[in-house]
Coordinates of C-alpha atoms in Angstrom, one line a residue:
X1 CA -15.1 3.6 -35.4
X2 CA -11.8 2.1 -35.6
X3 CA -10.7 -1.4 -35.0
X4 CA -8.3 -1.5 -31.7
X5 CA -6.1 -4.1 -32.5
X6 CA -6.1 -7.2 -29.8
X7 CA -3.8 -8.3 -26.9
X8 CA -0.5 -9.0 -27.6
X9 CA 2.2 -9.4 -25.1
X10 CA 5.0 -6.7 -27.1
X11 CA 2.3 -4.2 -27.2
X12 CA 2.0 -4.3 -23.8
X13 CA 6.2 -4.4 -23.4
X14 CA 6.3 -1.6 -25.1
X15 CA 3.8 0.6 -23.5
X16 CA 5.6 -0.4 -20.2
X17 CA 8.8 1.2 -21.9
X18 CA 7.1 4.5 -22.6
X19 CA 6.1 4.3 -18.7
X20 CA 9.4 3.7 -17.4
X21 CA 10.8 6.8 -20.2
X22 CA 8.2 8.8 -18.7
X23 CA 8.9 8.3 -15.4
X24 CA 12.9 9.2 -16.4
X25 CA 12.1 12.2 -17.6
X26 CA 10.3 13.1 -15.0
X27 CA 13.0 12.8 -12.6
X28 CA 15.5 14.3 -15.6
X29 CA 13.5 17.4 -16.2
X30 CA 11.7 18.2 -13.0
X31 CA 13.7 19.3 -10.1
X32 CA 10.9 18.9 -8.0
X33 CA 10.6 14.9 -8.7
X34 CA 14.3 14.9 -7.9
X35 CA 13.4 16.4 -4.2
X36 CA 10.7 13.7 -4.1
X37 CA 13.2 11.1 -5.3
X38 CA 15.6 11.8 -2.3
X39 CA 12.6 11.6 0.0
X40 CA 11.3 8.7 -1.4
X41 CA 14.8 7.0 -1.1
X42 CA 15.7 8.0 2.4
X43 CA 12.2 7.1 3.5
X44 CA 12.7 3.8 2.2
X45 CA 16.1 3.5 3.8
X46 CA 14.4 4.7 7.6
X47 CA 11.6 2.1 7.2
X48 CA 14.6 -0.5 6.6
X49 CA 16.5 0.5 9.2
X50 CA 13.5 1.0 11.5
X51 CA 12.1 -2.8 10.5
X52 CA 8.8 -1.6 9.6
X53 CA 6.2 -4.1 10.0
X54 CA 4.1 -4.9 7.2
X55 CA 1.1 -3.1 7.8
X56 CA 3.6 0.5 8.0
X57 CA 5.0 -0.4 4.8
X58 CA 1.1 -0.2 3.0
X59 CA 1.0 3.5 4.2
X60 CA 4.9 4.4 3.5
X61 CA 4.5 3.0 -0.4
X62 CA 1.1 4.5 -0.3
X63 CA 2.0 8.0 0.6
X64 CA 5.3 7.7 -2.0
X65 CA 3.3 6.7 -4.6
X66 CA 0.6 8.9 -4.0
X67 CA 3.7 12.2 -4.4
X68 CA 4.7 10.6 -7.4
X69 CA 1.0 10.4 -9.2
X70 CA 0.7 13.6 -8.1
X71 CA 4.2 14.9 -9.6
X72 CA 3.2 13.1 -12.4
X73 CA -0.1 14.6 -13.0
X74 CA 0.7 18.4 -12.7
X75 CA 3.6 18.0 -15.2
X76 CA 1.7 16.4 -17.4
X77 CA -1.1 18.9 -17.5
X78 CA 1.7 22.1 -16.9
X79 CA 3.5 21.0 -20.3
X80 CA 0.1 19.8 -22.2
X81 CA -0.9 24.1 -20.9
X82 CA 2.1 25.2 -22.0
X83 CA 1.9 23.4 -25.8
X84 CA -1.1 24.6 -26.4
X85 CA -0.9 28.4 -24.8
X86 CA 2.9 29.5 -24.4
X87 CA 1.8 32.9 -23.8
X88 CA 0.7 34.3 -20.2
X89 CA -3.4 33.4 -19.9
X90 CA -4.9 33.6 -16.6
X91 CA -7.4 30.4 -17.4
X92 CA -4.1 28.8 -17.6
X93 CA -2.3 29.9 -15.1
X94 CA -5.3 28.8 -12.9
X95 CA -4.9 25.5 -14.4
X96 CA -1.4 25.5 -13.5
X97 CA -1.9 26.9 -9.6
X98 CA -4.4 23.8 -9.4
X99 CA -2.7 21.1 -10.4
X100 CA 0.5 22.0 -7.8
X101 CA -2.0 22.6 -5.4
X102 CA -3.0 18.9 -5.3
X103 CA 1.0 17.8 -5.6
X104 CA 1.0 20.2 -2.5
X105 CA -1.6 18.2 -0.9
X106 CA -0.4 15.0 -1.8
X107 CA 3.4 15.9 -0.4
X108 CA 1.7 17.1 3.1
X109 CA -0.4 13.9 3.6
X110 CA 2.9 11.4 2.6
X111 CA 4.5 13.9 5.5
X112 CA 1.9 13.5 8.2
X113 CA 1.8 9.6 6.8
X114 CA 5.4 9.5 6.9
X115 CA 5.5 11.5 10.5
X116 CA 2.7 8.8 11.8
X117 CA 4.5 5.3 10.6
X118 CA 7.9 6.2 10.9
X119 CA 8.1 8.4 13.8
X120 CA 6.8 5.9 16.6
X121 CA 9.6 3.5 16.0
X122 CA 12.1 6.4 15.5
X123 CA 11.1 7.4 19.4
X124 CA 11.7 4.1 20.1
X125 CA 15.4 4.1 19.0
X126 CA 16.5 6.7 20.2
X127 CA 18.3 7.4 23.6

């Protein structure tokens, strides 16, 4: 067993720098987290302009962050497949089909979320 060394505050700085690289290259590299950055961002400018109450923000930065895991998550395990099998392998490929499946999910539940919280006050609005 190895010793894991204790807390210390520039340990844990630093391994919020590796989080925030990650998350750049995830919206560098993947043109899918660039779709779900423009959503995200003009999501968060409707609730603004909407004056979402509280309780409809929880379920908007919910669903956003909920795309984003998701986004996350499949690249993660689409590059870790890839490293490790860069040829054509149908386990793999499986692998691959399931993890955008759930990014799939998570996108259609942040819709319905999205169509639910913003679109009552949106009715409102308009003429």
């Amino acid at each position: 067993m190895t010793n894991k060394p204790g807390f210390s505050i520039s340990a844990r700085l630093k391994s919020f720098r590796y989080a925030i690289r990650g998350l750049r290259m995830l919206v560098r590299e993947e043109h899918n987290a660039r779709v779900h950055l423009a959503a995200s961002l003009g999501v968060l400018a409707a609730g603004a302009l909407l004056r979402l109450s509280w309780d409809e923000w929880r379920w908007i930065v919910l669903a956003i962050a909920l795309v984003w895991l998701a986004e996350a998550f499949n690249t993660a395990i689409e590059d870790l497949c890839d490293r490790f099998c860069p040829d054509f392998d149908p386990a793999i490929g499986r692998i691959k089909d399931l993890a955008a499946g759930g990014v799939l999910v998570a996108s259609l539940a942040a819709a319905a979320i999205g169509l639910l919280t913003l679109g009552p006050p949106l009715l409102r609005v308009l003429p």
